[in-house]
């Protein structure tokens, strides 16, 4: 920063006076007075030593500031594509990322519901004993009604459904709700609501439900055409196997256009998607999804030649084209 200039004051001058007579006392006094008035005051000067010190200090500060400004720039290495690729690879190797099935399940989970059908209780001694045992295991009075039911009602079927319209339209399997006098659905946020059947498609074991009450932020699932589906494509089944869930199991498409006959031999389903993601009783009516969380079909059956009726690696789903047509609105 420049400093303001410093100026010394100019000496006052007096006009010349008549010289006094030589040798008189006034002569000496006048000379002394004139010398005192005309002599300029001493001028303040910057001594050479102080000037050199100040210049040296300013120079050091300038050099230090310049070094701090230029040193990082001169020493920095320009990033190359190889450096960027190495950093990304290091992040992928050290960071734990969710699996494709986990991401897909997170997308569809808000649209998955638990479906329970209630019917009249059988008055046999064996049924009453089983009911007492269930209630006592849950810490309830022996004669208390089943969960969600009224006195005299029991669970007749437990399965899964998927919301396809945000007004509370739900797809599920017909065998889950067939014969039920009351149907209750439980949404992802825990809201329970009564539902009624608004449509059926027996040839594909499908039923359409309408919930009487829905969450404020209900999210419907996205449906995806199976036209480009191929064996080996990754899929996941989301549902409530044995009433537990929502549970997720992952696998692949094993085949297309499969047929399945019920164990009783009363019905045969065709044009099914075969998959190997684990599914068990309770998964019925749930969505079969791709790795984008889009619904490809409705899980409807498992193949097991024994009487256990548990999963051995072969499951079937109704393509979403058929399922959506049951709701009266084919999406593709």
PDB file of C-alpha atoms in Angstrom, residues 120-312:
ATOM      1  CA  UNK A 120     -67.048 -69.459   9.598  1.00  0.00           C
ATOM      2  CA  UNK A 121     -65.358 -71.616  12.182  1.00  0.00           C
ATOM      3  CA  UNK A 122     -65.873 -75.328  11.958  1.00  0.00           C
ATOM      4  CA  UNK A 123     -67.526 -76.596  15.103  1.00  0.00           C
ATOM      5  CA  UNK A 124     -65.625 -79.898  15.257  1.00  0.00           C
ATOM      6  CA  UNK A 125     -63.796 -80.789  18.478  1.00  0.00           C
ATOM      7  CA  UNK A 126     -60.513 -80.916  16.581  1.00  0.00           C
ATOM      8  CA  UNK A 127     -60.995 -77.378  15.217  1.00  0.00           C
ATOM      9  CA  UNK A 128     -61.837 -76.055  18.685  1.00  0.00           C
ATOM     10  CA  UNK A 129     -58.725 -77.687  20.161  1.00  0.00           C
ATOM     11  CA  UNK A 130     -56.519 -76.171  17.446  1.00  0.00           C
ATOM     12  CA  UNK A 131     -58.034 -72.736  18.035  1.00  0.00           C
ATOM     13  CA  UNK A 132     -57.446 -72.935  21.792  1.00  0.00           C
ATOM     14  CA  UNK A 133     -53.852 -73.945  21.196  1.00  0.00           C
ATOM     15  CA  UNK A 134     -53.246 -70.995  18.803  1.00  0.00           C
ATOM     16  CA  UNK A 135     -54.795 -68.500  21.191  1.00  0.00           C
ATOM     17  CA  UNK A 136     -52.898 -69.784  24.225  1.00  0.00           C
ATOM     18  CA  UNK A 137     -49.636 -69.630  22.266  1.00  0.00           C
ATOM     19  CA  UNK A 138     -50.399 -65.962  21.533  1.00  0.00           C
ATOM     20  CA  UNK A 139     -51.323 -65.222  25.159  1.00  0.00           C
ATOM     21  CA  UNK A 140     -55.043 -64.831  24.401  1.00  0.00           C
ATOM     22  CA  UNK A 141     -58.091 -66.339  26.075  1.00  0.00           C
ATOM     23  CA  UNK A 142     -58.801 -69.820  24.687  1.00  0.00           C
ATOM     24  CA  UNK A 143     -62.120 -68.784  23.108  1.00  0.00           C
ATOM     25  CA  UNK A 144     -60.929 -65.450  21.646  1.00  0.00           C
ATOM     26  CA  UNK A 145     -61.671 -64.891  17.927  1.00  0.00           C
ATOM     27  CA  UNK A 146     -58.910 -65.240  15.363  1.00  0.00           C
ATOM     28  CA  UNK A 147     -56.780 -62.208  14.505  1.00  0.00           C
ATOM     29  CA  UNK A 148     -58.774 -59.760  12.400  1.00  0.00           C
ATOM     30  CA  UNK A 149     -61.931 -61.846  12.551  1.00  0.00           C
ATOM     31  CA  UNK A 150     -65.089 -61.738  14.583  1.00  0.00           C
ATOM     32  CA  UNK A 151     -66.353 -64.391  16.997  1.00  0.00           C
ATOM     33  CA  UNK A 152     -67.030 -67.565  15.024  1.00  0.00           C
ATOM     34  CA  UNK A 153     -64.602 -66.636  12.204  1.00  0.00           C
ATOM     35  CA  UNK A 154     -61.208 -68.122  11.390  1.00  0.00           C
ATOM     36  CA  UNK A 155     -58.582 -67.568   8.735  1.00  0.00           C
ATOM     37  CA  UNK A 156     -59.480 -69.561   5.655  1.00  0.00           C
ATOM     38  CA  UNK A 157     -56.642 -68.403   3.440  1.00  0.00           C
ATOM     39  CA  UNK A 158     -53.500 -66.285   3.766  1.00  0.00           C
ATOM     40  CA  UNK A 159     -51.749 -64.925   0.726  1.00  0.00           C
ATOM     41  CA  UNK A 160     -50.338 -61.846  -0.965  1.00  0.00           C
ATOM     42  CA  UNK A 161     -51.605 -59.138  -3.285  1.00  0.00           C
ATOM     43  CA  UNK A 162     -50.147 -56.265  -5.266  1.00  0.00           C
ATOM     44  CA  UNK A 163     -51.666 -52.820  -5.778  1.00  0.00           C
ATOM     45  CA  UNK A 164     -51.967 -51.938  -9.475  1.00  0.00           C
ATOM     46  CA  UNK A 165     -54.117 -48.782  -9.192  1.00  0.00           C
ATOM     47  CA  UNK A 166     -53.631 -46.089  -6.552  1.00  0.00           C
ATOM     48  CA  UNK A 167     -57.364 -46.148  -5.739  1.00  0.00           C
ATOM     49  CA  UNK A 168     -56.831 -49.463  -3.950  1.00  0.00           C
ATOM     50  CA  UNK A 169     -57.254 -51.986  -6.802  1.00  0.00           C
ATOM     51  CA  UNK A 170     -55.370 -55.168  -5.862  1.00  0.00           C
ATOM     52  CA  UNK A 171     -54.499 -58.317  -7.811  1.00  0.00           C
ATOM     53  CA  UNK A 172     -54.282 -61.670  -6.016  1.00  0.00           C
ATOM     54  CA  UNK A 173     -55.052 -65.367  -6.551  1.00  0.00           C
ATOM     55  CA  UNK A 174     -58.627 -66.557  -6.571  1.00  0.00           C
ATOM     56  CA  UNK A 175     -57.809 -69.554  -4.389  1.00  0.00           C
ATOM     57  CA  UNK A 176     -56.592 -67.177  -1.635  1.00  0.00           C
ATOM     58  CA  UNK A 177     -59.995 -65.514  -1.206  1.00  0.00           C
ATOM     59  CA  UNK A 178     -62.380 -68.176  -2.553  1.00  0.00           C
ATOM     60  CA  UNK A 179     -65.117 -68.985  -0.046  1.00  0.00           C
ATOM     61  CA  UNK A 180     -64.142 -66.165   2.329  1.00  0.00           C
ATOM     62  CA  UNK A 181     -66.944 -64.249   4.002  1.00  0.00           C
ATOM     63  CA  UNK A 182     -64.630 -61.385   4.851  1.00  0.00           C
ATOM     64  CA  UNK A 183     -61.347 -60.283   3.281  1.00  0.00           C
ATOM     65  CA  UNK A 184     -58.826 -58.039   4.989  1.00  0.00           C
ATOM     66  CA  UNK A 185     -55.697 -56.545   3.489  1.00  0.00           C
ATOM     67  CA  UNK A 186     -52.728 -55.045   5.300  1.00  0.00           C
ATOM     68  CA  UNK A 187     -50.770 -52.365   3.444  1.00  0.00           C
ATOM     69  CA  UNK A 188     -47.032 -51.728   3.672  1.00  0.00           C
ATOM     70  CA  UNK A 189     -47.513 -48.933   6.229  1.00  0.00           C
ATOM     71  CA  UNK A 190     -49.512 -51.238   8.530  1.00  0.00           C
ATOM     72  CA  UNK A 191     -52.986 -49.947   7.641  1.00  0.00           C
ATOM     73  CA  UNK A 192     -55.614 -52.706   7.713  1.00  0.00           C
ATOM     74  CA  UNK A 193     -58.725 -52.494   5.589  1.00  0.00           C
ATOM     75  CA  UNK A 194     -61.642 -54.624   4.491  1.00  0.00           C
ATOM     76  CA  UNK A 195     -61.612 -55.505   0.782  1.00  0.00           C
ATOM     77  CA  UNK A 196     -64.267 -56.847  -1.582  1.00  0.00           C
ATOM     78  CA  UNK A 197     -63.958 -58.929  -4.743  1.00  0.00           C
ATOM     79  CA  UNK A 198     -64.755 -56.879  -7.845  1.00  0.00           C
ATOM     80  CA  UNK A 199     -63.643 -59.317 -10.537  1.00  0.00           C
ATOM     81  CA  UNK A 200     -62.434 -62.865 -11.079  1.00  0.00           C
ATOM     82  CA  UNK A 201     -60.699 -64.820 -13.832  1.00  0.00           C
ATOM     83  CA  UNK A 202     -61.022 -68.482 -12.831  1.00  0.00           C
ATOM     84  CA  UNK A 203     -59.116 -69.821 -15.848  1.00  0.00           C
ATOM     85  CA  UNK A 204     -56.025 -68.001 -14.556  1.00  0.00           C
ATOM     86  CA  UNK A 205     -56.783 -68.322 -10.821  1.00  0.00           C
ATOM     87  CA  UNK A 206     -57.000 -64.537 -10.463  1.00  0.00           C
ATOM     88  CA  UNK A 207     -59.140 -62.201  -8.372  1.00  0.00           C
ATOM     89  CA  UNK A 208     -59.390 -58.426  -8.273  1.00  0.00           C
ATOM     90  CA  UNK A 209     -59.962 -56.740  -4.899  1.00  0.00           C
ATOM     91  CA  UNK A 210     -61.034 -53.230  -3.980  1.00  0.00           C
ATOM     92  CA  UNK A 211     -59.862 -51.992  -0.580  1.00  0.00           C
ATOM     93  CA  UNK A 212     -62.469 -49.978   1.332  1.00  0.00           C
ATOM     94  CA  UNK A 213     -59.794 -47.815   2.942  1.00  0.00           C
ATOM     95  CA  UNK A 214     -56.346 -46.924   1.595  1.00  0.00           C
ATOM     96  CA  UNK A 215     -53.251 -45.052   2.773  1.00  0.00           C
ATOM     97  CA  UNK A 216     -52.938 -41.407   1.736  1.00  0.00           C
ATOM     98  CA  UNK A 217     -49.699 -42.058  -0.148  1.00  0.00           C
ATOM     99  CA  UNK A 218     -50.510 -45.434  -1.713  1.00  0.00           C
ATOM    100  CA  UNK A 219     -48.060 -46.276  -4.514  1.00  0.00           C
ATOM    101  CA  UNK A 220     -49.168 -48.689  -7.269  1.00  0.00           C
ATOM    102  CA  UNK A 221     -46.708 -51.124  -8.803  1.00  0.00           C
ATOM    103  CA  UNK A 222     -45.357 -50.667 -12.321  1.00  0.00           C
ATOM    104  CA  UNK A 223     -46.278 -53.487 -14.717  1.00  0.00           C
ATOM    105  CA  UNK A 224     -43.904 -54.701 -17.415  1.00  0.00           C
ATOM    106  CA  UNK A 225     -44.679 -56.646 -20.592  1.00  0.00           C
ATOM    107  CA  UNK A 226     -43.293 -60.178 -20.764  1.00  0.00           C
ATOM    108  CA  UNK A 227     -42.857 -60.025 -24.542  1.00  0.00           C
ATOM    109  CA  UNK A 228     -39.059 -59.772 -24.235  1.00  0.00           C
ATOM    110  CA  UNK A 229     -38.729 -62.078 -21.206  1.00  0.00           C
ATOM    111  CA  UNK A 230     -36.166 -64.861 -21.674  1.00  0.00           C
ATOM    112  CA  UNK A 231     -35.090 -67.936 -19.686  1.00  0.00           C
ATOM    113  CA  UNK A 232     -32.200 -66.934 -17.455  1.00  0.00           C
ATOM    114  CA  UNK A 233     -33.504 -63.417 -16.752  1.00  0.00           C
ATOM    115  CA  UNK A 234     -33.239 -62.490 -13.090  1.00  0.00           C
ATOM    116  CA  UNK A 235     -36.479 -62.291 -11.119  1.00  0.00           C
ATOM    117  CA  UNK A 236     -37.610 -62.035  -7.491  1.00  0.00           C
ATOM    118  CA  UNK A 237     -40.767 -63.123  -5.683  1.00  0.00           C
ATOM    119  CA  UNK A 238     -42.132 -60.888  -2.929  1.00  0.00           C
ATOM    120  CA  UNK A 239     -44.838 -62.100  -0.552  1.00  0.00           C
ATOM    121  CA  UNK A 240     -45.861 -63.592   2.770  1.00  0.00           C
ATOM    122  CA  UNK A 241     -44.845 -67.286   2.763  1.00  0.00           C
ATOM    123  CA  UNK A 242     -46.656 -69.020   5.646  1.00  0.00           C
ATOM    124  CA  UNK A 243     -47.817 -65.532   6.668  1.00  0.00           C
ATOM    125  CA  UNK A 244     -44.246 -64.298   7.245  1.00  0.00           C
ATOM    126  CA  UNK A 245     -43.083 -61.193   5.487  1.00  0.00           C
ATOM    127  CA  UNK A 246     -42.887 -59.364   3.362  1.00  0.00           C
ATOM    128  CA  UNK A 247     -40.196 -61.809   2.278  1.00  0.00           C
ATOM    129  CA  UNK A 248     -37.993 -61.661  -0.805  1.00  0.00           C
ATOM    130  CA  UNK A 249     -36.459 -64.549  -2.739  1.00  0.00           C
ATOM    131  CA  UNK A 250     -34.378 -64.228  -5.892  1.00  0.00           C
ATOM    132  CA  UNK A 251     -33.830 -66.505  -8.860  1.00  0.00           C
ATOM    133  CA  UNK A 252     -34.170 -66.679 -12.633  1.00  0.00           C
ATOM    134  CA  UNK A 253     -36.800 -67.430 -15.224  1.00  0.00           C
ATOM    135  CA  UNK A 254     -36.575 -71.162 -15.892  1.00  0.00           C
ATOM    136  CA  UNK A 255     -39.019 -71.372 -18.776  1.00  0.00           C
ATOM    137  CA  UNK A 256     -42.006 -69.819 -20.538  1.00  0.00           C
ATOM    138  CA  UNK A 257     -45.440 -71.006 -21.688  1.00  0.00           C
ATOM    139  CA  UNK A 258     -45.566 -73.746 -19.069  1.00  0.00           C
ATOM    140  CA  UNK A 259     -48.689 -75.650 -17.943  1.00  0.00           C
ATOM    141  CA  UNK A 260     -49.651 -76.674 -14.435  1.00  0.00           C
ATOM    142  CA  UNK A 261     -52.377 -78.950 -13.095  1.00  0.00           C
ATOM    143  CA  UNK A 262     -53.544 -78.570  -9.516  1.00  0.00           C
ATOM    144  CA  UNK A 263     -52.821 -81.515  -7.166  1.00  0.00           C
ATOM    145  CA  UNK A 264     -56.514 -82.293  -7.074  1.00  0.00           C
ATOM    146  CA  UNK A 265     -56.551 -82.352 -10.865  1.00  0.00           C
ATOM    147  CA  UNK A 266     -59.525 -80.031 -11.000  1.00  0.00           C
ATOM    148  CA  UNK A 267     -57.885 -77.204 -12.954  1.00  0.00           C
ATOM    149  CA  UNK A 268     -55.106 -76.755 -15.451  1.00  0.00           C
ATOM    150  CA  UNK A 269     -53.368 -73.414 -16.001  1.00  0.00           C
ATOM    151  CA  UNK A 270     -51.462 -72.567 -19.157  1.00  0.00           C
ATOM    152  CA  UNK A 271     -49.066 -69.958 -20.553  1.00  0.00           C
ATOM    153  CA  UNK A 272     -47.252 -69.696 -17.209  1.00  0.00           C
ATOM    154  CA  UNK A 273     -43.815 -68.306 -16.327  1.00  0.00           C
ATOM    155  CA  UNK A 274     -41.658 -70.935 -14.636  1.00  0.00           C
ATOM    156  CA  UNK A 275     -39.120 -69.597 -12.125  1.00  0.00           C
ATOM    157  CA  UNK A 276     -36.817 -70.936  -9.419  1.00  0.00           C
ATOM    158  CA  UNK A 277     -37.066 -68.148  -6.801  1.00  0.00           C
ATOM    159  CA  UNK A 278     -38.314 -69.727  -3.578  1.00  0.00           C
ATOM    160  CA  UNK A 279     -42.091 -69.591  -3.141  1.00  0.00           C
ATOM    161  CA  UNK A 280     -44.310 -71.313  -0.588  1.00  0.00           C
ATOM    162  CA  UNK A 281     -47.940 -71.226   0.576  1.00  0.00           C
ATOM    163  CA  UNK A 282     -48.606 -67.565   1.341  1.00  0.00           C
ATOM    164  CA  UNK A 283     -46.655 -66.329  -1.684  1.00  0.00           C
ATOM    165  CA  UNK A 284     -49.768 -66.956  -3.785  1.00  0.00           C
ATOM    166  CA  UNK A 285     -51.035 -63.733  -5.342  1.00  0.00           C
ATOM    167  CA  UNK A 286     -47.745 -61.897  -4.849  1.00  0.00           C
ATOM    168  CA  UNK A 287     -45.734 -60.199  -7.587  1.00  0.00           C
ATOM    169  CA  UNK A 288     -42.949 -61.751  -9.611  1.00  0.00           C
ATOM    170  CA  UNK A 289     -40.687 -58.816 -10.481  1.00  0.00           C
ATOM    171  CA  UNK A 290     -37.643 -58.028 -12.601  1.00  0.00           C
ATOM    172  CA  UNK A 291     -34.569 -56.236 -11.297  1.00  0.00           C
ATOM    173  CA  UNK A 292     -36.203 -52.856 -11.968  1.00  0.00           C
ATOM    174  CA  UNK A 293     -38.988 -53.663  -9.512  1.00  0.00           C
ATOM    175  CA  UNK A 294     -41.561 -54.033 -12.312  1.00  0.00           C
ATOM    176  CA  UNK A 295     -44.260 -56.704 -12.069  1.00  0.00           C
ATOM    177  CA  UNK A 296     -43.924 -59.474 -14.653  1.00  0.00           C
ATOM    178  CA  UNK A 297     -46.557 -61.815 -13.238  1.00  0.00           C
ATOM    179  CA  UNK A 298     -48.608 -63.025 -10.280  1.00  0.00           C
ATOM    180  CA  UNK A 299     -47.209 -66.014  -8.364  1.00  0.00           C
ATOM    181  CA  UNK A 300     -49.882 -68.698  -8.437  1.00  0.00           C
ATOM    182  CA  UNK A 301     -48.517 -72.220  -7.876  1.00  0.00           C
ATOM    183  CA  UNK A 302     -45.568 -74.432  -6.974  1.00  0.00           C
ATOM    184  CA  UNK A 303     -44.839 -77.926  -8.221  1.00  0.00           C
ATOM    185  CA  UNK A 304     -44.141 -80.610  -5.641  1.00  0.00           C
ATOM    186  CA  UNK A 305     -44.901 -84.260  -6.317  1.00  0.00           C
ATOM    187  CA  UNK A 306     -45.040 -85.017  -2.582  1.00  0.00           C
ATOM    188  CA  UNK A 307     -47.806 -84.193  -0.118  1.00  0.00           C
ATOM    189  CA  UNK A 308     -45.695 -81.573   1.688  1.00  0.00           C
ATOM    190  CA  UNK A 309     -46.640 -78.834  -0.786  1.00  0.00           C
ATOM    191  CA  UNK A 310     -43.400 -76.917  -0.154  1.00  0.00           C
ATOM    192  CA  UNK A 311     -40.961 -75.462  -2.641  1.00  0.00           C
ATOM    193  CA  UNK A 312     -38.505 -77.736  -4.426  1.00  0.00           C
TER     194      UNK A 312
END
